[in-house]
PDB file of C-alpha atoms and ligand atoms in Angstrom:
ATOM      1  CA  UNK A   1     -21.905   9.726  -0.345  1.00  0.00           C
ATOM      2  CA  UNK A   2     -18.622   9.256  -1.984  1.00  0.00           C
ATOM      3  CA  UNK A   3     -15.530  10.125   0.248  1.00  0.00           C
ATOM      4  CA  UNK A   4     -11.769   9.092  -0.217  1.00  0.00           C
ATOM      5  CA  UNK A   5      -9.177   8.596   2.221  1.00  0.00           C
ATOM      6  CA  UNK A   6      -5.796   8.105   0.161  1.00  0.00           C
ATOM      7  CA  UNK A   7      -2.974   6.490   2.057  1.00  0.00           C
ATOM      8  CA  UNK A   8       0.629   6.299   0.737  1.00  0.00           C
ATOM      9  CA  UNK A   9       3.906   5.569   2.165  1.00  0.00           C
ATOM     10  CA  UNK A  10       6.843   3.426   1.796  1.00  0.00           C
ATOM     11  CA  UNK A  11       7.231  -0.664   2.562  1.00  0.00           C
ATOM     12  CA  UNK A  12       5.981  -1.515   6.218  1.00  0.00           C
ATOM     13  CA  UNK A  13       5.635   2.011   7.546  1.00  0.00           C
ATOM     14  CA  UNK A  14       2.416   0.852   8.950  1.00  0.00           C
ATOM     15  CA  UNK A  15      -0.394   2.431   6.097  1.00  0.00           C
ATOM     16  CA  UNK A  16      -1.840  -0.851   6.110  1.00  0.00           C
ATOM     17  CA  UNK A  17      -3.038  -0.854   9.685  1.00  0.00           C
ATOM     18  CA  UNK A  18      -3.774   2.712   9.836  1.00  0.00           C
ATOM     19  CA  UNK A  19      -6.048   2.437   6.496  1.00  0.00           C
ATOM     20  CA  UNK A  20      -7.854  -0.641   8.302  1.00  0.00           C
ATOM     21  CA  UNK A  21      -8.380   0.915  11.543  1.00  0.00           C
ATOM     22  CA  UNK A  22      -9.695   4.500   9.553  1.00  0.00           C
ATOM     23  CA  UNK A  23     -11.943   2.179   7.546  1.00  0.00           C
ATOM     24  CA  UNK A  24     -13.025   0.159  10.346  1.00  0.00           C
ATOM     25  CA  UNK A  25     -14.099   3.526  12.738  1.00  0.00           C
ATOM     26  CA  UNK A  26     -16.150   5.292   9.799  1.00  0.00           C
ATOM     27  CA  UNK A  27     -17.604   1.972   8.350  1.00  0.00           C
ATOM     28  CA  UNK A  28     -15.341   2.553   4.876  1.00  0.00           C
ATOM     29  CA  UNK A  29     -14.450   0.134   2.400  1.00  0.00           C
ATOM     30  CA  UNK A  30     -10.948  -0.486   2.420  1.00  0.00           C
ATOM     31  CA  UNK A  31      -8.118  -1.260  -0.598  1.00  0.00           C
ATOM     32  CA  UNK A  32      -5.016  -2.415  -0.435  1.00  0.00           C
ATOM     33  CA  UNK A  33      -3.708  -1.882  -3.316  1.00  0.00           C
ATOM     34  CA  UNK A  34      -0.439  -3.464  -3.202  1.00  0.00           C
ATOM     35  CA  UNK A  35      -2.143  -6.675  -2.931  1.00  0.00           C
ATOM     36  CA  UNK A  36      -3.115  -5.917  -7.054  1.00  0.00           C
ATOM     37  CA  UNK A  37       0.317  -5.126  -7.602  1.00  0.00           C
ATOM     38  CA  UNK A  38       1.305  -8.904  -5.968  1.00  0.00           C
ATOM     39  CA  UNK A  39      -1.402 -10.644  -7.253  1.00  0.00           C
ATOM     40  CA  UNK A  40      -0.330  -9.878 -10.529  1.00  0.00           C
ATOM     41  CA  UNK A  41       3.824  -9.798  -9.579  1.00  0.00           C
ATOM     42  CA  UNK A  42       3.075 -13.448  -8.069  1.00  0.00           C
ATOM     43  CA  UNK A  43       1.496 -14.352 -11.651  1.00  0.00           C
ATOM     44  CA  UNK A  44       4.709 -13.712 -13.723  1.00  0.00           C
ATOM     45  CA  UNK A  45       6.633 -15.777 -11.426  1.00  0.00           C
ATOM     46  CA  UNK A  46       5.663 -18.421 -13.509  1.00  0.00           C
ATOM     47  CA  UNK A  47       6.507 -16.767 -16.656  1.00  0.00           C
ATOM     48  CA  UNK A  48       3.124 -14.842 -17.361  1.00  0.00           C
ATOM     49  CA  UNK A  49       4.004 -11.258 -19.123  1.00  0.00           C
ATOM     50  CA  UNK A  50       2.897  -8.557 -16.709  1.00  0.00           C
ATOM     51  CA  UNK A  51       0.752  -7.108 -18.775  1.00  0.00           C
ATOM     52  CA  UNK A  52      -1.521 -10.174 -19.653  1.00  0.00           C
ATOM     53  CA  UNK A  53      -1.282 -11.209 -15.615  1.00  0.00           C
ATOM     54  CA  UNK A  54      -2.534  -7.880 -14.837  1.00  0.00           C
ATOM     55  CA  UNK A  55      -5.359  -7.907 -17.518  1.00  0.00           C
ATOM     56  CA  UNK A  56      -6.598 -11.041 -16.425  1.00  0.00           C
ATOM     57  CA  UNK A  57      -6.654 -10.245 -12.787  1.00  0.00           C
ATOM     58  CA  UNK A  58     -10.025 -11.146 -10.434  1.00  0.00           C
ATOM     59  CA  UNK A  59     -11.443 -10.575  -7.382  1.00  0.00           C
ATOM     60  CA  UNK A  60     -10.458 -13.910  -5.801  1.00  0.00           C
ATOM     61  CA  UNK A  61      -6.290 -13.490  -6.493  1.00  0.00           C
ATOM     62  CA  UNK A  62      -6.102 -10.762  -3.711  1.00  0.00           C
ATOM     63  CA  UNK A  63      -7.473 -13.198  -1.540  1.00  0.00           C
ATOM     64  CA  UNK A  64      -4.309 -15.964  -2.768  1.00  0.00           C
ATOM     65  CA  UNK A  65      -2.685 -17.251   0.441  1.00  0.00           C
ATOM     66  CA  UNK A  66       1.141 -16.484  -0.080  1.00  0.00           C
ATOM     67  CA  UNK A  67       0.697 -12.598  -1.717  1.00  0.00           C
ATOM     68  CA  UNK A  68       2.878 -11.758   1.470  1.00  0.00           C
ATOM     69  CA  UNK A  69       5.962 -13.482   0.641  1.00  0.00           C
ATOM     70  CA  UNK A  70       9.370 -11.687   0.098  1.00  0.00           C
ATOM     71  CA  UNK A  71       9.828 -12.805  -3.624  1.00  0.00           C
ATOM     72  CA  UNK A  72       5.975 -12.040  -4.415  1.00  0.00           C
ATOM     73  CA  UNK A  73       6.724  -8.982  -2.853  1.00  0.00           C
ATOM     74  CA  UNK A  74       9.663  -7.804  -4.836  1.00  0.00           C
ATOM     75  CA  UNK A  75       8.194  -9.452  -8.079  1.00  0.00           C
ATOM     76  CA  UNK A  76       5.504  -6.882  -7.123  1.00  0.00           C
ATOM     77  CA  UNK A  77       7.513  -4.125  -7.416  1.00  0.00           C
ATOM     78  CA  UNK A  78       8.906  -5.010 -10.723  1.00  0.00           C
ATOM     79  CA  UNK A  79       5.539  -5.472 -12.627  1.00  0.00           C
ATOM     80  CA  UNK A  80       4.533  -1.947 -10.685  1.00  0.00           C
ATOM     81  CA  UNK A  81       7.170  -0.252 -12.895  1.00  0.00           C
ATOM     82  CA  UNK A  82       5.072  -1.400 -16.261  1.00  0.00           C
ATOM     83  CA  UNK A  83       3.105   1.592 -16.983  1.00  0.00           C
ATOM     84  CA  UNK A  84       0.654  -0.730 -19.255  1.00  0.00           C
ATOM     85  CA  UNK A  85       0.680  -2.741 -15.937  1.00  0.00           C
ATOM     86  CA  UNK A  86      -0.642   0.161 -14.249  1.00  0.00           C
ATOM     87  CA  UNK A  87      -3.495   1.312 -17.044  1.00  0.00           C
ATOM     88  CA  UNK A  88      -5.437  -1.856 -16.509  1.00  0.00           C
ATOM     89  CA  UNK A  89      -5.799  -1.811 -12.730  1.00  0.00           C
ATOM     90  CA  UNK A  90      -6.269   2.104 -12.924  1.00  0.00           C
ATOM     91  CA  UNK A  91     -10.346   1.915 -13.390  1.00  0.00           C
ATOM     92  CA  UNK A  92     -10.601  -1.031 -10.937  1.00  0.00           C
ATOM     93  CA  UNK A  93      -9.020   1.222  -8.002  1.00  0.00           C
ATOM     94  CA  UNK A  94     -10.718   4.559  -9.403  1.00  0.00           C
ATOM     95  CA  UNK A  95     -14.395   2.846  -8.819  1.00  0.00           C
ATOM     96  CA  UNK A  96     -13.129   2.016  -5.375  1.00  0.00           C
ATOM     97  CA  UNK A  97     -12.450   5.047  -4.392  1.00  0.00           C
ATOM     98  CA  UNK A  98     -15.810   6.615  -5.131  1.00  0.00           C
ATOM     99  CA  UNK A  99     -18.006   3.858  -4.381  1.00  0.00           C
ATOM    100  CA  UNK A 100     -21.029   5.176  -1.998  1.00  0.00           C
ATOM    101  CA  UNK A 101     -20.493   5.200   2.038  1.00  0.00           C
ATOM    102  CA  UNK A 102     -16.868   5.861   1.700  1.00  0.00           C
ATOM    103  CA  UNK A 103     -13.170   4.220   1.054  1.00  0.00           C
ATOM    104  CA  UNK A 104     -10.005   3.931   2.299  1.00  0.00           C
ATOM    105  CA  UNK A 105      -7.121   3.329  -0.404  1.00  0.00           C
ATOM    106  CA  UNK A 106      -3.514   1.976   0.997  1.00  0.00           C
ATOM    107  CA  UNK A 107      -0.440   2.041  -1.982  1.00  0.00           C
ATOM    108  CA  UNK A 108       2.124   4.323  -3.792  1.00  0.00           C
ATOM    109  CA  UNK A 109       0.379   6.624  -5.819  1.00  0.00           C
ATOM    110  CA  UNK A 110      -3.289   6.385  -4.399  1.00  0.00           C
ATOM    111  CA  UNK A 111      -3.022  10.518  -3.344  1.00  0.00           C
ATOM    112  CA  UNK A 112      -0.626  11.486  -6.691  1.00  0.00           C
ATOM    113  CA  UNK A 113      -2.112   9.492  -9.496  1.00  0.00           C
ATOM    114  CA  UNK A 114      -4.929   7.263  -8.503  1.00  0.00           C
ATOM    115  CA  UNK A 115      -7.242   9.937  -6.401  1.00  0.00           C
ATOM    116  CA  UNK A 116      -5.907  13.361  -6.904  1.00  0.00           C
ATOM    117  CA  UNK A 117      -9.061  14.871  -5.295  1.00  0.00           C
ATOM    118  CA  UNK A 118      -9.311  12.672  -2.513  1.00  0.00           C
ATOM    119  CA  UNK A 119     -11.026  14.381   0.480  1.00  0.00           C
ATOM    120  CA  UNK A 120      -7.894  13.279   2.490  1.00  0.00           C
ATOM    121  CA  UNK A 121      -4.468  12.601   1.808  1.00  0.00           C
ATOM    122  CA  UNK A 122      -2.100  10.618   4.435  1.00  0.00           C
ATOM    123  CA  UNK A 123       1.807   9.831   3.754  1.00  0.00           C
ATOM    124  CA  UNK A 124       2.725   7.572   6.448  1.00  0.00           C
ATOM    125  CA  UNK A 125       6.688   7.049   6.984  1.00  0.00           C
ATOM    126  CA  UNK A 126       8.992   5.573   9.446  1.00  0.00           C
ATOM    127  CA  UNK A 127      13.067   5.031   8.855  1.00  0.00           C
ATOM    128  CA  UNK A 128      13.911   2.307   7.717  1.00  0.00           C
ATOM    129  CA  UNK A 129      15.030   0.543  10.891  1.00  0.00           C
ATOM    130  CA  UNK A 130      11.897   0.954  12.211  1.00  0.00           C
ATOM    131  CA  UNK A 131      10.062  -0.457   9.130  1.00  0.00           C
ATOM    132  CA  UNK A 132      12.713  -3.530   9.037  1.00  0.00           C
ATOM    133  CA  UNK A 133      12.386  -4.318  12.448  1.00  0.00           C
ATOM    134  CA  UNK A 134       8.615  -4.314  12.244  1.00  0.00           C
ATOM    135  CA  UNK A 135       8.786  -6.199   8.618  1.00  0.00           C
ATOM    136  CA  UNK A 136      11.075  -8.769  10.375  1.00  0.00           C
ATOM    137  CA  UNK A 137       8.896  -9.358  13.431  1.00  0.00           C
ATOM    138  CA  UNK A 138       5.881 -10.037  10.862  1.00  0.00           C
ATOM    139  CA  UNK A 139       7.722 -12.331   8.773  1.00  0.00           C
ATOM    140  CA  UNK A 140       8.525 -14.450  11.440  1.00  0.00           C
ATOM    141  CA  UNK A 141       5.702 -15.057  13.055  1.00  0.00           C
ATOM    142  CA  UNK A 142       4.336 -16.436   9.903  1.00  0.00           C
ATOM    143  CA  UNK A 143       7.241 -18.508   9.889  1.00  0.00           C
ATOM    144  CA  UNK A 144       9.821 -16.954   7.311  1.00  0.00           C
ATOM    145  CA  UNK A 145      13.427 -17.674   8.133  1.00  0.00           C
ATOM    146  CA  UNK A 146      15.416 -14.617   7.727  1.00  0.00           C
ATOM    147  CA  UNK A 147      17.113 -11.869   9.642  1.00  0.00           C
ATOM    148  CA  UNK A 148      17.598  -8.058   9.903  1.00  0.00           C
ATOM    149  CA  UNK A 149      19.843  -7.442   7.333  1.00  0.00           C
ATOM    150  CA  UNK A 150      18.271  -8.640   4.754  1.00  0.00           C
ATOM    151  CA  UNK A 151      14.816  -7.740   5.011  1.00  0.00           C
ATOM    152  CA  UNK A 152      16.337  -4.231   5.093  1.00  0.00           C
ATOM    153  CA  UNK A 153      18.027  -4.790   2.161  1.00  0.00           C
ATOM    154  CA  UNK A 154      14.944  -6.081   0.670  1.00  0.00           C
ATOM    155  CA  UNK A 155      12.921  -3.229   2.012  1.00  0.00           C
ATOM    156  CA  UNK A 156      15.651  -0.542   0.828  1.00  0.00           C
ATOM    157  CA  UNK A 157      15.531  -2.167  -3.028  1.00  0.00           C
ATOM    158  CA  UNK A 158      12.317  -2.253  -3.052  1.00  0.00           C
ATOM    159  CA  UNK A 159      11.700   1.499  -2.095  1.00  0.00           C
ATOM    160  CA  UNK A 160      14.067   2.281  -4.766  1.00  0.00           C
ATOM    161  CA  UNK A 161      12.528   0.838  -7.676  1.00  0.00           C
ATOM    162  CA  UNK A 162       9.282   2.121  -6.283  1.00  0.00           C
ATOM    163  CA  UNK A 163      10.542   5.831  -5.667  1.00  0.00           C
ATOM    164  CA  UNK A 164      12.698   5.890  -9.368  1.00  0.00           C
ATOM    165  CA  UNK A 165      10.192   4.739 -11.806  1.00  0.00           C
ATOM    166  CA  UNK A 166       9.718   6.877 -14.037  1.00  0.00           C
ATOM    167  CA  UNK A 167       5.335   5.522 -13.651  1.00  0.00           C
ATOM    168  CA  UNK A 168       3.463   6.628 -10.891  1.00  0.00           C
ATOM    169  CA  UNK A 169       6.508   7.401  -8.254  1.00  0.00           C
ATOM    170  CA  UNK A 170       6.172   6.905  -4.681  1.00  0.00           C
ATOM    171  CA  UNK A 171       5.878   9.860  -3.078  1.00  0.00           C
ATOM    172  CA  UNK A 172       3.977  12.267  -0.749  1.00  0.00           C
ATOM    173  CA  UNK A 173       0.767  14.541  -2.793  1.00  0.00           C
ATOM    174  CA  UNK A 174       1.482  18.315  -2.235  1.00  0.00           C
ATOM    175  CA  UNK A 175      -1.514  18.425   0.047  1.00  0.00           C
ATOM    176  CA  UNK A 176      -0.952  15.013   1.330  1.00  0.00           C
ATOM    177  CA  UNK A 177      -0.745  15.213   6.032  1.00  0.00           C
ATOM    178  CA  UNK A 178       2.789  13.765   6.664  1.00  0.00           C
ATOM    179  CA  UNK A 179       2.533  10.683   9.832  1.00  0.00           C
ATOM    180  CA  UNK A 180       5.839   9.809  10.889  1.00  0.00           C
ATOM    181  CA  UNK A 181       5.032   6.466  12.915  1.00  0.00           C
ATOM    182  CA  UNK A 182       9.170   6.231  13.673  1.00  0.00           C
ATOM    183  CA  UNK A 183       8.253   7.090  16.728  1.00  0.00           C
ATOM    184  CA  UNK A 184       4.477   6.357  17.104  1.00  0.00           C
ATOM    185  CA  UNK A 185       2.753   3.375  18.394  1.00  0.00           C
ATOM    186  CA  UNK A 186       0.503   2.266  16.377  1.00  0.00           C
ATOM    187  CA  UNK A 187      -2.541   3.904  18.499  1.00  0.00           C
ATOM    188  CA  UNK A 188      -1.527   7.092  18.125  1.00  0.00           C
ATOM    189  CA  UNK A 189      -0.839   7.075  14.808  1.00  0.00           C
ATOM    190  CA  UNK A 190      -4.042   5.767  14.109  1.00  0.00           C
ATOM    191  CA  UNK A 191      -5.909   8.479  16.503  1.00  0.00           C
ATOM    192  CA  UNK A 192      -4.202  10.885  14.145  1.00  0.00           C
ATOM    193  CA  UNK A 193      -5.219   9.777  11.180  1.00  0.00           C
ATOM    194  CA  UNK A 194      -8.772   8.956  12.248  1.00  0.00           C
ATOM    195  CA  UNK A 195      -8.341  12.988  13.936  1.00  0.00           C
ATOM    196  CA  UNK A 196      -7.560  14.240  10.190  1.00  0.00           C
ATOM    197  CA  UNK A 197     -10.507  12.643   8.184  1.00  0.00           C
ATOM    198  CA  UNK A 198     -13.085  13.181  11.370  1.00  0.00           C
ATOM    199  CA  UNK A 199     -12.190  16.954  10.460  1.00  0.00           C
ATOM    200  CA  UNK A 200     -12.414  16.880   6.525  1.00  0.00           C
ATOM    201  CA  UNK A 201     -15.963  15.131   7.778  1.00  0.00           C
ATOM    202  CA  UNK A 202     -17.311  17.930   9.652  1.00  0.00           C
TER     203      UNK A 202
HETATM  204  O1   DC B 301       2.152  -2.181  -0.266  1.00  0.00           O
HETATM  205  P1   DC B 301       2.876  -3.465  -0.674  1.00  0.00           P
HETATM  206  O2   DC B 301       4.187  -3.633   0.016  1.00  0.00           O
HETATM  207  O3   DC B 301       1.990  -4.657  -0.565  1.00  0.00           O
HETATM  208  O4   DC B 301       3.180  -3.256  -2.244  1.00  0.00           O
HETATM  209  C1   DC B 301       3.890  -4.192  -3.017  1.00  0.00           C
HETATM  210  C2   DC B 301       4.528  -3.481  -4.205  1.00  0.00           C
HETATM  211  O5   DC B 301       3.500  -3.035  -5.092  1.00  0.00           O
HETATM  212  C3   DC B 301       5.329  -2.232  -3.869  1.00  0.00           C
HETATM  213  O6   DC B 301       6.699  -2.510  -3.690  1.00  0.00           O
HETATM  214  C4   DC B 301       5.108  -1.318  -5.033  1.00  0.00           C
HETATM  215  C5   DC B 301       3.804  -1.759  -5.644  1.00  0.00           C
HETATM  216  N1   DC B 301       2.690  -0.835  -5.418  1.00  0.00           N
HETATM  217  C6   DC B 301       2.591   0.244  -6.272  1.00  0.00           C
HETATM  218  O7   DC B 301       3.452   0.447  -7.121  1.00  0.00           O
HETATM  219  N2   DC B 301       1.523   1.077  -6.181  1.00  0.00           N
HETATM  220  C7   DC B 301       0.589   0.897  -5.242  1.00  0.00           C
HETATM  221  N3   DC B 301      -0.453   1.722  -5.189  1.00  0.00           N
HETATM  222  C8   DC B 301       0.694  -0.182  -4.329  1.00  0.00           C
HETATM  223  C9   DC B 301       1.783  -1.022  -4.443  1.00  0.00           C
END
Protein backbone atom coordinates (compact mmCIF):
# COMPACT_ATOMS: atom_id res chain seq x y z
CA UNK A 1 0.00 0.00 0.00
CA UNK A 2 1.18 3.35 -1.02
CA UNK A 3 0.16 6.26 1.40
CA UNK A 4 1.68 9.87 1.70
CA UNK A 5 1.88 12.07 4.54
CA UNK A 6 3.19 15.57 3.13
CA UNK A 7 4.62 17.91 5.71
CA UNK A 8 5.50 21.58 4.99
CA UNK A 9 6.23 24.54 6.99
CA UNK A 10 8.70 27.18 7.51
CA UNK A 11 12.53 26.91 9.18
CA UNK A 12 12.38 25.14 12.71
CA UNK A 13 8.62 25.13 13.20
CA UNK A 14 9.08 21.65 14.34
CA UNK A 15 7.90 19.43 10.85
CA UNK A 16 10.92 17.55 11.35
CA UNK A 17 9.97 15.96 14.64
CA UNK A 18 6.41 15.71 13.92
CA UNK A 19 7.19 13.82 10.43
CA UNK A 20 9.56 11.41 12.57
CA UNK A 21 7.26 10.73 15.30
CA UNK A 22 4.11 10.16 12.42
CA UNK A 23 6.57 7.86 10.66
CA UNK A 24 7.76 6.20 13.64
CA UNK A 25 3.84 5.33 15.08
CA UNK A 26 2.59 3.89 11.57
CA UNK A 27 5.97 2.17 10.67
CA UNK A 28 6.45 4.88 7.51
CA UNK A 29 9.45 5.71 5.76
CA UNK A 30 10.43 9.07 6.41
CA UNK A 31 12.17 12.09 4.06
CA UNK A 32 13.59 14.97 4.91
CA UNK A 33 13.87 16.66 2.19
CA UNK A 34 15.73 19.65 3.11
CA UNK A 35 18.59 17.50 3.81
CA UNK A 36 18.69 17.12 -0.48
CA UNK A 37 18.42 20.67 -0.68
CA UNK A 38 21.81 20.94 1.84
CA UNK A 39 23.50 18.18 0.58
CA UNK A 40 23.62 19.72 -2.59
CA UNK A 41 23.77 23.71 -1.10
CA UNK A 42 26.88 22.30 1.03
CA UNK A 43 28.40 21.03 -2.47
CA UNK A 44 28.61 24.52 -4.15
CA UNK A 45 30.28 25.87 -1.21
CA UNK A 46 33.21 24.79 -2.80
CA UNK A 47 32.43 26.21 -6.08
CA UNK A 48 30.36 23.22 -7.65
CA UNK A 49 27.39 24.78 -9.99
CA UNK A 50 24.11 23.79 -8.39
CA UNK A 51 22.95 22.11 -11.00
CA UNK A 52 25.87 19.56 -11.52
CA UNK A 53 25.97 19.19 -7.36
CA UNK A 54 22.44 18.32 -7.50
CA UNK A 55 22.77 15.84 -10.49
CA UNK A 56 25.42 14.07 -8.94
CA UNK A 57 23.81 13.71 -5.60
CA UNK A 58 23.78 10.00 -3.62
CA UNK A 59 22.38 8.33 -0.99
CA UNK A 60 25.35 8.66 1.39
CA UNK A 61 25.55 12.90 1.23
CA UNK A 62 22.29 13.13 3.36
CA UNK A 63 24.01 11.20 5.78
CA UNK A 64 27.30 14.08 5.64
CA UNK A 65 27.99 15.13 9.24
CA UNK A 66 27.78 19.06 9.12
CA UNK A 67 24.35 19.34 6.65
CA UNK A 68 23.04 21.24 9.86
CA UNK A 69 25.23 24.13 9.87
CA UNK A 70 23.98 27.79 9.45
CA UNK A 71 25.97 28.52 6.15
CA UNK A 72 24.99 24.92 4.67
CA UNK A 73 21.76 25.90 5.64
CA UNK A 74 21.39 29.18 3.89
CA UNK A 75 23.57 27.88 0.90
CA UNK A 76 20.57 25.48 0.89
CA UNK A 77 18.19 27.86 0.31
CA UNK A 78 19.95 29.49 -2.50
CA UNK A 79 20.47 26.34 -4.72
CA UNK A 80 16.51 25.61 -3.74
CA UNK A 81 15.66 28.69 -5.86
CA UNK A 82 17.31 26.85 -9.17
CA UNK A 83 14.37 25.41 -10.78
CA UNK A 84 16.87 22.94 -12.84
CA UNK A 85 18.06 22.31 -9.20
CA UNK A 86 14.73 21.21 -8.37
CA UNK A 87 13.95 18.89 -11.73
CA UNK A 88 16.68 16.48 -10.81
CA UNK A 89 15.73 15.69 -7.22
CA UNK A 90 11.94 15.79 -8.31
CA UNK A 91 11.79 11.81 -9.30
CA UNK A 92 14.05 10.87 -6.34
CA UNK A 93 11.37 12.40 -3.75
CA UNK A 94 8.28 11.34 -6.06
CA UNK A 95 9.41 7.42 -5.66
CA UNK A 96 9.56 8.16 -1.97
CA UNK A 97 6.47 9.13 -1.57
CA UNK A 98 4.76 6.12 -3.09
CA UNK A 99 7.02 3.50 -2.10
CA UNK A 100 4.87 0.43 -0.50
CA UNK A 101 3.99 0.50 3.47
CA UNK A 102 3.81 4.19 3.52
CA UNK A 103 5.95 7.68 3.77
CA UNK A 104 6.28 10.61 5.49
CA UNK A 105 7.80 13.68 3.41
CA UNK A 106 9.17 16.88 5.57
CA UNK A 107 10.12 20.26 3.12
CA UNK A 108 8.60 23.30 1.25
CA UNK A 109 6.66 22.13 -1.45
CA UNK A 110 6.17 18.33 -0.55
CA UNK A 111 1.95 19.03 -0.37
CA UNK A 112 2.04 21.91 -3.47
CA UNK A 113 4.45 20.50 -5.97
CA UNK A 114 6.08 17.31 -4.94
CA UNK A 115 2.76 15.15 -3.81
CA UNK A 116 -0.29 16.99 -4.83
CA UNK A 117 -2.46 13.91 -4.05
CA UNK A 118 -1.00 13.04 -0.93
CA UNK A 119 -3.52 11.25 1.36
CA UNK A 120 -2.58 13.95 3.98
CA UNK A 121 -1.40 17.30 3.96
CA UNK A 122 0.18 19.06 7.26
CA UNK A 123 1.51 22.87 7.32
CA UNK A 124 3.18 23.16 10.54
CA UNK A 125 3.99 26.92 11.73
CA UNK A 126 5.11 28.71 14.75
CA UNK A 127 6.20 32.71 14.88
CA UNK A 128 9.19 33.30 14.48
CA UNK A 129 10.29 33.79 18.08
CA UNK A 130 9.25 30.61 18.83
CA UNK A 131 11.13 28.97 15.89
CA UNK A 132 14.41 31.17 16.83
CA UNK A 133 14.35 30.35 20.25
CA UNK A 134 13.99 26.66 19.51
CA UNK A 135 16.66 26.99 16.43
CA UNK A 136 18.99 28.69 19.00
CA UNK A 137 18.63 26.11 21.77
CA UNK A 138 19.55 23.35 19.00
CA UNK A 139 22.44 25.08 17.73
CA UNK A 140 23.97 25.28 20.88
CA UNK A 141 23.88 22.23 22.16
CA UNK A 142 25.79 21.06 19.22
CA UNK A 143 28.11 23.64 20.06
CA UNK A 144 27.48 26.68 17.60
CA UNK A 145 28.37 30.04 19.07
CA UNK A 146 25.72 32.46 18.31
CA UNK A 147 22.81 34.29 19.82
CA UNK A 148 19.11 35.26 19.33
CA UNK A 149 19.35 37.84 17.03
CA UNK A 150 20.93 36.43 14.57
CA UNK A 151 19.63 33.12 14.13
CA UNK A 152 16.38 35.09 13.68
CA UNK A 153 17.77 37.02 11.21
CA UNK A 154 19.03 33.98 9.60
CA UNK A 155 15.75 32.22 10.00
CA UNK A 156 13.71 35.41 8.68
CA UNK A 157 16.15 35.52 5.28
CA UNK A 158 15.90 32.34 4.81
CA UNK A 159 11.98 32.14 4.85
CA UNK A 160 12.09 34.88 2.44
CA UNK A 161 13.99 33.51 -0.28
CA UNK A 162 12.08 30.33 0.33
CA UNK A 163 8.48 32.00 0.31
CA UNK A 164 9.51 34.56 -2.97
CA UNK A 165 10.91 32.22 -5.44
CA UNK A 166 9.30 32.30 -8.12
CA UNK A 167 10.05 27.76 -8.08
CA UNK A 168 8.14 25.75 -5.92
CA UNK A 169 7.12 28.55 -3.10
CA UNK A 170 6.75 27.74 0.41
CA UNK A 171 3.49 27.67 1.29
CA UNK A 172 0.42 25.86 2.76
CA UNK A 173 -1.66 23.25 -0.16
CA UNK A 174 -5.36 24.40 -0.32
CA UNK A 175 -6.31 21.21 1.44
CA UNK A 176 -3.24 21.15 3.48
CA UNK A 177 -4.49 20.84 8.01
CA UNK A 178 -2.85 24.04 9.44
CA UNK A 179 -0.62 23.00 13.12
CA UNK A 180 0.34 26.02 14.80
CA UNK A 181 3.02 24.53 17.35
CA UNK A 182 3.52 28.48 18.73
CA UNK A 183 1.89 27.35 21.37
CA UNK A 184 2.11 23.49 21.35
CA UNK A 185 4.51 21.24 22.98
CA UNK A 186 5.80 19.10 20.95
CA UNK A 187 3.40 16.09 22.22
CA UNK A 188 0.52 17.56 21.32
CA UNK A 189 1.37 18.62 18.22
CA UNK A 190 2.45 15.37 17.36
CA UNK A 191 -0.93 13.63 18.83
CA UNK A 192 -2.53 15.91 16.28
CA UNK A 193 -0.89 15.10 13.51
CA UNK A 194 -0.72 11.37 14.21
CA UNK A 195 -4.96 12.15 15.05
CA UNK A 196 -5.23 13.52 11.27
CA UNK A 197 -3.55 10.63 9.25
CA UNK A 198 -5.07 7.80 11.85
CA UNK A 199 -8.42 9.30 10.29
CA UNK A 200 -7.47 9.53 6.47
CA UNK A 201 -6.45 5.65 7.55
CA UNK A 202 -9.73 4.49 8.57
O1 LIG B 1 14.09 22.03 6.04
P1 LIG B 1 15.51 22.62 6.02
O2 LIG B 1 15.65 23.80 6.91
O3 LIG B 1 16.54 21.57 6.26
O4 LIG B 1 15.70 23.12 4.51
C1 LIG B 1 16.86 23.78 4.06
C2 LIG B 1 16.51 24.65 2.85
O5 LIG B 1 16.17 23.80 1.75
C3 LIG B 1 15.31 25.57 3.02
O6 LIG B 1 15.69 26.85 3.45
C4 LIG B 1 14.67 25.61 1.67
C5 LIG B 1 15.09 24.33 0.99
N1 LIG B 1 14.03 23.34 0.85
C6 LIG B 1 13.17 23.49 -0.22
O7 LIG B 1 13.26 24.46 -0.96
N2 LIG B 1 12.23 22.54 -0.46
C7 LIG B 1 12.09 21.49 0.35
N3 LIG B 1 11.16 20.57 0.08
C8 LIG B 1 12.93 21.34 1.48
C9 LIG B 1 13.89 22.31 1.71
Amino acid sequence: MAFTVAIDGPAAAGKGTVARAVARHFGFAHLDTGLLYRATGRRTLDGTDPVSAAEALRAEDLEADDLRTPDVAQAASRVAAVPEVRRALLDFQRAFARREGGAVLDGRDIGTVICPDAEVKLFVTATDDVRATRRLKELRENGFKTDFDEVLADLRARDARDSARAAAPLKPADDAVLLDTSQMDIDTAVDRAIAEVARRLR
